[in-house]
Amino acid sequence: MKKVMQNLLSARKQMELLYKTKGAQSTIVATILMILLSVVAVALITSFLMPFVKEKLSESNCIDYAGKIEIKQHPTYTCFNNSDKSMNVQIHIGDIEKIEDVDGFQIVINEGGESKSFKVSSDSLDSNIKMYNGSASIVIPGKNEERTYKILGFTKKPETINAFLLLNNNECDIQNSLTFVNSCRELTF
């Protein structure tokens, strides 16, 4: 009986030792799992964050072009023509060193709670946009130049006009706004 009791005590000590060893193993496994979980979390965050940062850095070029596009407020060249329901918009491009980076510009005209967007570039195929002189061949202003465009398809006088530069096919934030649109008057000399 004494021998049986010793065997039971020995078995109990072995079970306690085994339990303590498994407890130590579970701590190691839990630590490894936490490290793996952290690595996966960092990889996921990086995969979402990197494209966002790259996009924002590509837009940073727009900072160099801030204030380089202007909607001129001339009573004949930036105005609403009620007779043919068109909008004349005169755009001035300022002193831009790398004018070849400018692909064109975007004009957004707000009319009656809705906005209409027009991409103006030399390869523009929008039939609603013409040069002021009636030519369908669109010319983008060069460095320190301005051009006037006639945009068709309005039912009433627009409330606001916004202009955005297009740099290497990326649209910059609002560069210039006009919050009051005049009705057109004929020039008299």
JSON list of C-alpha atoms in Angstrom, two decimals:
[
{"chain": "A", "resi": 1, "resn": "MET", "atom": "CA", "xyz": [0.00, 0.00, 0.00]},
{"chain": "A", "resi": 2, "resn": "LYS", "atom": "CA", "xyz": [2.87, 2.22, 0.75]},
{"chain": "A", "resi": 3, "resn": "LYS", "atom": "CA", "xyz": [4.15, 1.63, -2.74]},
{"chain": "A", "resi": 4, "resn": "VAL", "atom": "CA", "xyz": [0.74, 2.52, -4.24]},
{"chain": "A", "resi": 5, "resn": "MET", "atom": "CA", "xyz": [0.66, 5.73, -2.21]},
{"chain": "A", "resi": 6, "resn": "GLN", "atom": "CA", "xyz": [4.14, 6.67, -3.43]},
{"chain": "A", "resi": 7, "resn": "ASN", "atom": "CA", "xyz": [3.08, 5.99, -7.00]},
{"chain": "A", "resi": 8, "resn": "LEU", "atom": "CA", "xyz": [-0.01, 8.16, -6.55]},
{"chain": "A", "resi": 9, "resn": "LEU", "atom": "CA", "xyz": [2.04, 10.99, -5.05]},
{"chain": "A", "resi": 10, "resn": "SER", "atom": "CA", "xyz": [4.58, 10.62, -7.82]},
{"chain": "A", "resi": 11, "resn": "ALA", "atom": "CA", "xyz": [1.79, 10.66, -10.45]},
{"chain": "A", "resi": 12, "resn": "ARG", "atom": "CA", "xyz": [0.29, 13.72, -8.79]},
{"chain": "A", "resi": 13, "resn": "LYS", "atom": "CA", "xyz": [3.64, 15.54, -8.85]},
{"chain": "A", "resi": 14, "resn": "GLN", "atom": "CA", "xyz": [4.08, 14.59, -12.48]},
{"chain": "A", "resi": 15, "resn": "MET", "atom": "CA", "xyz": [0.58, 15.92, -13.30]},
{"chain": "A", "resi": 16, "resn": "GLU", "atom": "CA", "xyz": [1.34, 19.18, -11.47]},
{"chain": "A", "resi": 17, "resn": "LEU", "atom": "CA", "xyz": [4.63, 19.48, -13.31]},
{"chain": "A", "resi": 18, "resn": "LEU", "atom": "CA", "xyz": [2.90, 18.73, -16.61]},
{"chain": "A", "resi": 19, "resn": "TYR", "atom": "CA", "xyz": [0.21, 21.33, -15.85]},
{"chain": "A", "resi": 20, "resn": "LYS", "atom": "CA", "xyz": [2.84, 23.94, -14.98]},
{"chain": "A", "resi": 21, "resn": "THR", "atom": "CA", "xyz": [4.77, 23.09, -18.18]},
{"chain": "A", "resi": 22, "resn": "LYS", "atom": "CA", "xyz": [1.61, 23.40, -20.30]},
{"chain": "A", "resi": 23, "resn": "GLY", "atom": "CA", "xyz": [0.87, 26.73, -18.62]},
{"chain": "A", "resi": 24, "resn": "ALA", "atom": "CA", "xyz": [4.33, 27.92, -19.60]},
{"chain": "A", "resi": 25, "resn": "GLN", "atom": "CA", "xyz": [3.79, 26.65, -23.14]},
{"chain": "A", "resi": 26, "resn": "SER", "atom": "CA", "xyz": [0.45, 28.45, -23.43]},
{"chain": "A", "resi": 27, "resn": "THR", "atom": "CA", "xyz": [2.16, 31.71, -22.38]},
{"chain": "A", "resi": 28, "resn": "ILE", "atom": "CA", "xyz": [4.75, 31.25, -25.11]},
{"chain": "A", "resi": 29, "resn": "VAL", "atom": "CA", "xyz": [2.06, 30.42, -27.69]},
{"chain": "A", "resi": 30, "resn": "ALA", "atom": "CA", "xyz": [-0.01, 33.46, -26.60]},
{"chain": "A", "resi": 31, "resn": "THR", "atom": "CA", "xyz": [3.05, 35.72, -26.93]},
{"chain": "A", "resi": 32, "resn": "ILE", "atom": "CA", "xyz": [3.84, 34.41, -30.41]},
{"chain": "A", "resi": 33, "resn": "LEU", "atom": "CA", "xyz": [0.20, 34.87, -31.45]},
{"chain": "A", "resi": 34, "resn": "MET", "atom": "CA", "xyz": [0.21, 38.47, -30.16]},
{"chain": "A", "resi": 35, "resn": "ILE", "atom": "CA", "xyz": [3.39, 39.20, -32.14]},
{"chain": "A", "resi": 36, "resn": "LEU", "atom": "CA", "xyz": [1.87, 37.68, -35.30]},
{"chain": "A", "resi": 37, "resn": "LEU", "atom": "CA", "xyz": [-1.34, 39.63, -34.76]},
{"chain": "A", "resi": 38, "resn": "SER", "atom": "CA", "xyz": [0.65, 42.86, -34.40]},
{"chain": "A", "resi": 39, "resn": "VAL", "atom": "CA", "xyz": [2.61, 42.16, -37.60]},
{"chain": "A", "resi": 40, "resn": "VAL", "atom": "CA", "xyz": [-0.61, 41.47, -39.54]},
{"chain": "A", "resi": 41, "resn": "ALA", "atom": "CA", "xyz": [-2.23, 44.64, -38.15]},
{"chain": "A", "resi": 42, "resn": "VAL", "atom": "CA", "xyz": [0.76, 46.76, -39.18]},
{"chain": "A", "resi": 43, "resn": "ALA", "atom": "CA", "xyz": [0.74, 45.18, -42.66]},
{"chain": "A", "resi": 44, "resn": "LEU", "atom": "CA", "xyz": [-3.00, 45.89, -43.10]},
{"chain": "A", "resi": 45, "resn": "ILE", "atom": "CA", "xyz": [-2.73, 49.48, -41.90]},
{"chain": "A", "resi": 46, "resn": "THR", "atom": "CA", "xyz": [0.28, 50.08, -44.14]},
{"chain": "A", "resi": 47, "resn": "SER", "atom": "CA", "xyz": [-1.50, 48.63, -47.19]},
{"chain": "A", "resi": 48, "resn": "PHE", "atom": "CA", "xyz": [-4.35, 51.11, -46.73]},
{"chain": "A", "resi": 49, "resn": "LEU", "atom": "CA", "xyz": [-2.26, 54.07, -45.59]},
{"chain": "A", "resi": 50, "resn": "MET", "atom": "CA", "xyz": [0.46, 54.02, -48.27]},
{"chain": "A", "resi": 51, "resn": "PRO", "atom": "CA", "xyz": [-1.84, 54.65, -51.29]},
{"chain": "A", "resi": 52, "resn": "PHE", "atom": "CA", "xyz": [-3.57, 57.45, -49.37]},
{"chain": "A", "resi": 53, "resn": "VAL", "atom": "CA", "xyz": [-0.25, 59.13, -48.54]},
{"chain": "A", "resi": 54, "resn": "LYS", "atom": "CA", "xyz": [1.01, 58.72, -52.13]},
{"chain": "A", "resi": 55, "resn": "GLU", "atom": "CA", "xyz": [-2.19, 60.30, -53.47]},
{"chain": "A", "resi": 56, "resn": "LYS", "atom": "CA", "xyz": [-1.91, 63.24, -51.10]},
{"chain": "A", "resi": 57, "resn": "LEU", "atom": "CA", "xyz": [1.75, 63.74, -51.99]},
{"chain": "A", "resi": 58, "resn": "SER", "atom": "CA", "xyz": [0.92, 63.78, -55.71]},
{"chain": "A", "resi": 59, "resn": "GLU", "atom": "CA", "xyz": [-1.67, 66.49, -55.01]},
{"chain": "A", "resi": 60, "resn": "SER", "atom": "CA", "xyz": [0.96, 68.55, -53.23]},
{"chain": "A", "resi": 61, "resn": "ASN", "atom": "CA", "xyz": [2.10, 69.84, -56.65]},
{"chain": "A", "resi": 62, "resn": "CYS", "atom": "CA", "xyz": [-1.11, 71.86, -56.63]},
{"chain": "A", "resi": 63, "resn": "ILE", "atom": "CA", "xyz": [0.34, 74.03, -53.87]},
{"chain": "A", "resi": 64, "resn": "ASP", "atom": "CA", "xyz": [2.96, 75.31, -56.30]},
{"chain": "A", "resi": 65, "resn": "TYR", "atom": "CA", "xyz": [0.15, 76.40, -58.66]},
{"chain": "A", "resi": 66, "resn": "ALA", "atom": "CA", "xyz": [-2.13, 78.08, -56.11]},
{"chain": "A", "resi": 67, "resn": "GLY", "atom": "CA", "xyz": [-3.57, 81.32, -57.45]},
{"chain": "A", "resi": 68, "resn": "LYS", "atom": "CA", "xyz": [-2.30, 80.67, -60.98]},
{"chain": "A", "resi": 69, "resn": "ILE", "atom": "CA", "xyz": [-5.77, 80.41, -62.56]},
{"chain": "A", "resi": 70, "resn": "GLU", "atom": "CA", "xyz": [-8.21, 83.28, -62.39]},
{"chain": "A", "resi": 71, "resn": "ILE", "atom": "CA", "xyz": [-11.73, 83.87, -63.65]},
{"chain": "A", "resi": 72, "resn": "LYS", "atom": "CA", "xyz": [-11.59, 87.44, -64.94]},
{"chain": "A", "resi": 73, "resn": "GLN", "atom": "CA", "xyz": [-14.60, 89.60, -64.06]},
{"chain": "A", "resi": 74, "resn": "HIS", "atom": "CA", "xyz": [-15.06, 91.49, -67.29]},
{"chain": "A", "resi": 75, "resn": "PRO", "atom": "CA", "xyz": [-18.68, 92.55, -68.04]},
{"chain": "A", "resi": 76, "resn": "THR", "atom": "CA", "xyz": [-18.50, 91.25, -71.64]},
{"chain": "A", "resi": 77, "resn": "TYR", "atom": "CA", "xyz": [-16.12, 88.32, -71.34]},
{"chain": "A", "resi": 78, "resn": "THR", "atom": "CA", "xyz": [-17.37, 86.71, -68.12]},
{"chain": "A", "resi": 79, "resn": "CYS", "atom": "CA", "xyz": [-21.13, 86.92, -68.16]},
{"chain": "A", "resi": 80, "resn": "PHE", "atom": "CA", "xyz": [-24.42, 85.16, -68.89]},
{"chain": "A", "resi": 81, "resn": "ASN", "atom": "CA", "xyz": [-25.89, 85.78, -72.33]},
{"chain": "A", "resi": 82, "resn": "ASN", "atom": "CA", "xyz": [-29.65, 85.53, -71.90]},
{"chain": "A", "resi": 83, "resn": "SER", "atom": "CA", "xyz": [-30.39, 85.63, -75.66]},
{"chain": "A", "resi": 84, "resn": "ASP", "atom": "CA", "xyz": [-28.69, 82.29, -76.45]},
{"chain": "A", "resi": 85, "resn": "LYS", "atom": "CA", "xyz": [-28.57, 80.93, -72.85]},
{"chain": "A", "resi": 86, "resn": "SER", "atom": "CA", "xyz": [-24.78, 80.68, -72.91]},
{"chain": "A", "resi": 87, "resn": "MET", "atom": "CA", "xyz": [-22.10, 81.57, -70.41]},
{"chain": "A", "resi": 88, "resn": "ASN", "atom": "CA", "xyz": [-18.94, 83.44, -71.38]},
{"chain": "A", "resi": 89, "resn": "VAL", "atom": "CA", "xyz": [-15.99, 82.72, -69.10]},
{"chain": "A", "resi": 90, "resn": "GLN", "atom": "CA", "xyz": [-12.65, 84.46, -69.39]},
{"chain": "A", "resi": 91, "resn": "ILE", "atom": "CA", "xyz": [-9.79, 82.46, -67.83]},
{"chain": "A", "resi": 92, "resn": "HIS", "atom": "CA", "xyz": [-6.37, 83.91, -67.04]},
{"chain": "A", "resi": 93, "resn": "ILE", "atom": "CA", "xyz": [-3.38, 81.61, -66.44]},
{"chain": "A", "resi": 94, "resn": "GLY", "atom": "CA", "xyz": [-0.69, 83.30, -64.36]},
{"chain": "A", "resi": 95, "resn": "ASP", "atom": "CA", "xyz": [3.08, 83.08, -64.24]},
{"chain": "A", "resi": 96, "resn": "ILE", "atom": "CA", "xyz": [3.58, 79.31, -64.37]},
{"chain": "A", "resi": 97, "resn": "GLU", "atom": "CA", "xyz": [7.16, 78.16, -64.89]},
{"chain": "A", "resi": 98, "resn": "LYS", "atom": "CA", "xyz": [6.25, 74.64, -66.05]},
{"chain": "A", "resi": 99, "resn": "ILE", "atom": "CA", "xyz": [3.32, 75.46, -68.32]},
{"chain": "A", "resi": 100, "resn": "GLU", "atom": "CA", "xyz": [3.70, 72.00, -69.92]},
{"chain": "A", "resi": 101, "resn": "ASP", "atom": "CA", "xyz": [2.37, 70.49, -66.64]},
{"chain": "A", "resi": 102, "resn": "VAL", "atom": "CA", "xyz": [-0.99, 72.20, -67.24]},
{"chain": "A", "resi": 103, "resn": "ASP", "atom": "CA", "xyz": [-3.31, 69.89, -69.20]},
{"chain": "A", "resi": 104, "resn": "GLY", "atom": "CA", "xyz": [-6.18, 72.34, -69.05]},
{"chain": "A", "resi": 105, "resn": "PHE", "atom": "CA", "xyz": [-8.72, 73.25, -66.42]},
{"chain": "A", "resi": 106, "resn": "GLN", "atom": "CA", "xyz": [-12.12, 72.31, -65.08]},
{"chain": "A", "resi": 107, "resn": "ILE", "atom": "CA", "xyz": [-14.95, 74.82, -64.89]},
{"chain": "A", "resi": 108, "resn": "VAL", "atom": "CA", "xyz": [-17.87, 74.06, -62.56]},
{"chain": "A", "resi": 109, "resn": "ILE", "atom": "CA", "xyz": [-20.91, 76.30, -62.99]},
{"chain": "A", "resi": 110, "resn": "ASN", "atom": "CA", "xyz": [-23.69, 76.22, -60.40]},
{"chain": "A", "resi": 111, "resn": "GLU", "atom": "CA", "xyz": [-27.15, 76.93, -61.73]},
{"chain": "A", "resi": 112, "resn": "GLY", "atom": "CA", "xyz": [-30.41, 76.55, -59.79]},
{"chain": "A", "resi": 113, "resn": "GLY", "atom": "CA", "xyz": [-29.01, 74.27, -57.07]},
{"chain": "A", "resi": 114, "resn": "GLU", "atom": "CA", "xyz": [-27.24, 72.01, -59.57]},
{"chain": "A", "resi": 115, "resn": "SER", "atom": "CA", "xyz": [-23.75, 72.11, -60.96]},
{"chain": "A", "resi": 116, "resn": "LYS", "atom": "CA", "xyz": [-22.41, 71.41, -64.43]},
{"chain": "A", "resi": 117, "resn": "SER", "atom": "CA", "xyz": [-18.78, 70.49, -64.90]},
{"chain": "A", "resi": 118, "resn": "PHE", "atom": "CA", "xyz": [-16.80, 71.18, -68.06]},
{"chain": "A", "resi": 119, "resn": "LYS", "atom": "CA", "xyz": [-13.30, 69.92, -68.79]},
{"chain": "A", "resi": 120, "resn": "VAL", "atom": "CA", "xyz": [-11.49, 72.43, -70.97]},
{"chain": "A", "resi": 121, "resn": "SER", "atom": "CA", "xyz": [-8.38, 71.09, -72.67]},
{"chain": "A", "resi": 122, "resn": "SER", "atom": "CA", "xyz": [-6.91, 71.11, -76.15]},
{"chain": "A", "resi": 123, "resn": "ASP", "atom": "CA", "xyz": [-8.28, 67.59, -76.71]},
{"chain": "A", "resi": 124, "resn": "SER", "atom": "CA", "xyz": [-11.72, 68.42, -75.30]},
{"chain": "A", "resi": 125, "resn": "LEU", "atom": "CA", "xyz": [-14.58, 67.03, -77.36]},
{"chain": "A", "resi": 126, "resn": "ASP", "atom": "CA", "xyz": [-17.44, 68.69, -75.46]},
{"chain": "A", "resi": 127, "resn": "SER", "atom": "CA", "xyz": [-19.68, 70.32, -78.07]},
{"chain": "A", "resi": 128, "resn": "ASN", "atom": "CA", "xyz": [-21.03, 72.74, -75.43]},
{"chain": "A", "resi": 129, "resn": "ILE", "atom": "CA", "xyz": [-17.65, 74.49, -75.19]},
{"chain": "A", "resi": 130, "resn": "LYS", "atom": "CA", "xyz": [-16.41, 76.84, -77.90]},
{"chain": "A", "resi": 131, "resn": "MET", "atom": "CA", "xyz": [-13.94, 79.67, -78.06]},
{"chain": "A", "resi": 132, "resn": "TYR", "atom": "CA", "xyz": [-15.47, 83.16, -77.70]},
{"chain": "A", "resi": 133, "resn": "ASN", "atom": "CA", "xyz": [-14.91, 83.77, -81.41]},
{"chain": "A", "resi": 134, "resn": "GLY", "atom": "CA", "xyz": [-17.03, 80.68, -82.23]},
{"chain": "A", "resi": 135, "resn": "SER", "atom": "CA", "xyz": [-14.16, 78.33, -83.04]},
{"chain": "A", "resi": 136, "resn": "ALA", "atom": "CA", "xyz": [-14.66, 74.73, -81.91]},
{"chain": "A", "resi": 137, "resn": "SER", "atom": "CA", "xyz": [-10.87, 74.29, -81.68]},
{"chain": "A", "resi": 138, "resn": "ILE", "atom": "CA", "xyz": [-10.10, 74.84, -77.98]},
{"chain": "A", "resi": 139, "resn": "VAL", "atom": "CA", "xyz": [-6.96, 76.80, -77.09]},
{"chain": "A", "resi": 140, "resn": "ILE", "atom": "CA", "xyz": [-5.64, 76.78, -73.52]},
{"chain": "A", "resi": 141, "resn": "PRO", "atom": "CA", "xyz": [-4.09, 80.04, -72.27]},
{"chain": "A", "resi": 142, "resn": "GLY", "atom": "CA", "xyz": [-0.31, 80.04, -72.05]},
{"chain": "A", "resi": 143, "resn": "LYS", "atom": "CA", "xyz": [1.83, 81.64, -69.36]},
{"chain": "A", "resi": 144, "resn": "ASN", "atom": "CA", "xyz": [0.34, 85.04, -68.40]},
{"chain": "A", "resi": 145, "resn": "GLU", "atom": "CA", "xyz": [-2.37, 84.74, -71.05]},
{"chain": "A", "resi": 146, "resn": "GLU", "atom": "CA", "xyz": [-6.14, 84.68, -71.02]},
{"chain": "A", "resi": 147, "resn": "ARG", "atom": "CA", "xyz": [-8.77, 83.18, -73.27]},
{"chain": "A", "resi": 148, "resn": "THR", "atom": "CA", "xyz": [-12.56, 83.48, -73.32]},
{"chain": "A", "resi": 149, "resn": "TYR", "atom": "CA", "xyz": [-14.80, 80.44, -73.73]},
{"chain": "A", "resi": 150, "resn": "LYS", "atom": "CA", "xyz": [-18.49, 80.25, -74.62]},
{"chain": "A", "resi": 151, "resn": "ILE", "atom": "CA", "xyz": [-20.32, 77.46, -72.78]},
{"chain": "A", "resi": 152, "resn": "LEU", "atom": "CA", "xyz": [-23.78, 76.49, -74.02]},
{"chain": "A", "resi": 153, "resn": "GLY", "atom": "CA", "xyz": [-26.71, 74.76, -72.36]},
{"chain": "A", "resi": 154, "resn": "PHE", "atom": "CA", "xyz": [-28.03, 76.91, -69.53]},
{"chain": "A", "resi": 155, "resn": "THR", "atom": "CA", "xyz": [-31.64, 77.73, -68.71]},
{"chain": "A", "resi": 156, "resn": "LYS", "atom": "CA", "xyz": [-30.97, 80.68, -66.41]},
{"chain": "A", "resi": 157, "resn": "LYS", "atom": "CA", "xyz": [-28.17, 82.83, -65.08]},
{"chain": "A", "resi": 158, "resn": "PRO", "atom": "CA", "xyz": [-25.73, 80.75, -62.98]},
{"chain": "A", "resi": 159, "resn": "GLU", "atom": "CA", "xyz": [-24.99, 81.68, -59.37]},
{"chain": "A", "resi": 160, "resn": "THR", "atom": "CA", "xyz": [-21.31, 80.73, -59.11]},
{"chain": "A", "resi": 161, "resn": "ILE", "atom": "CA", "xyz": [-18.36, 79.64, -61.23]},
{"chain": "A", "resi": 162, "resn": "ASN", "atom": "CA", "xyz": [-15.36, 77.65, -59.96]},
{"chain": "A", "resi": 163, "resn": "ALA", "atom": "CA", "xyz": [-12.13, 76.94, -61.82]},
{"chain": "A", "resi": 164, "resn": "PHE", "atom": "CA", "xyz": [-9.64, 74.14, -61.15]},
{"chain": "A", "resi": 165, "resn": "LEU", "atom": "CA", "xyz": [-6.29, 73.54, -62.83]},
{"chain": "A", "resi": 166, "resn": "LEU", "atom": "CA", "xyz": [-5.68, 70.11, -64.32]},
{"chain": "A", "resi": 167, "resn": "LEU", "atom": "CA", "xyz": [-2.05, 69.11, -63.74]},
{"chain": "A", "resi": 168, "resn": "ASN", "atom": "CA", "xyz": [-0.91, 65.88, -65.36]},
{"chain": "A", "resi": 169, "resn": "ASN", "atom": "CA", "xyz": [-4.59, 64.73, -65.44]},
{"chain": "A", "resi": 170, "resn": "ASN", "atom": "CA", "xyz": [-5.03, 65.43, -61.69]},
{"chain": "A", "resi": 171, "resn": "GLU", "atom": "CA", "xyz": [-7.58, 68.02, -60.60]},
{"chain": "A", "resi": 172, "resn": "CYS", "atom": "CA", "xyz": [-6.37, 70.53, -58.02]},
{"chain": "A", "resi": 173, "resn": "ASP", "atom": "CA", "xyz": [-8.66, 71.96, -55.36]},
{"chain": "A", "resi": 174, "resn": "ILE", "atom": "CA", "xyz": [-10.65, 75.11, -56.13]},
{"chain": "A", "resi": 175, "resn": "GLN", "atom": "CA", "xyz": [-8.18, 77.64, -57.45]},
{"chain": "A", "resi": 176, "resn": "ASN", "atom": "CA", "xyz": [-10.59, 80.49, -58.13]},
{"chain": "A", "resi": 177, "resn": "SER", "atom": "CA", "xyz": [-14.28, 81.22, -57.62]},
{"chain": "A", "resi": 178, "resn": "LEU", "atom": "CA", "xyz": [-16.71, 83.80, -58.88]},
{"chain": "A", "resi": 179, "resn": "THR", "atom": "CA", "xyz": [-19.77, 84.21, -56.66]},
{"chain": "A", "resi": 180, "resn": "PHE", "atom": "CA", "xyz": [-21.67, 86.75, -58.75]},
{"chain": "A", "resi": 181, "resn": "VAL", "atom": "CA", "xyz": [-22.34, 86.40, -62.46]},
{"chain": "A", "resi": 182, "resn": "ASN", "atom": "CA", "xyz": [-23.24, 89.46, -64.52]},
{"chain": "A", "resi": 183, "resn": "SER", "atom": "CA", "xyz": [-25.53, 89.54, -67.53]},
{"chain": "A", "resi": 184, "resn": "CYS", "atom": "CA", "xyz": [-23.64, 90.28, -70.74]},
{"chain": "A", "resi": 185, "resn": "ARG", "atom": "CA", "xyz": [-23.35, 93.81, -72.08]},
{"chain": "A", "resi": 186, "resn": "GLU", "atom": "CA", "xyz": [-22.09, 94.72, -75.52]},
{"chain": "A", "resi": 187, "resn": "LEU", "atom": "CA", "xyz": [-18.85, 96.64, -75.69]},
{"chain": "A", "resi": 188, "resn": "THR", "atom": "CA", "xyz": [-19.30, 100.17, -76.98]},
{"chain": "A", "resi": 189, "resn": "PHE", "atom": "CA", "xyz": [-16.41, 102.22, -78.26]}
]
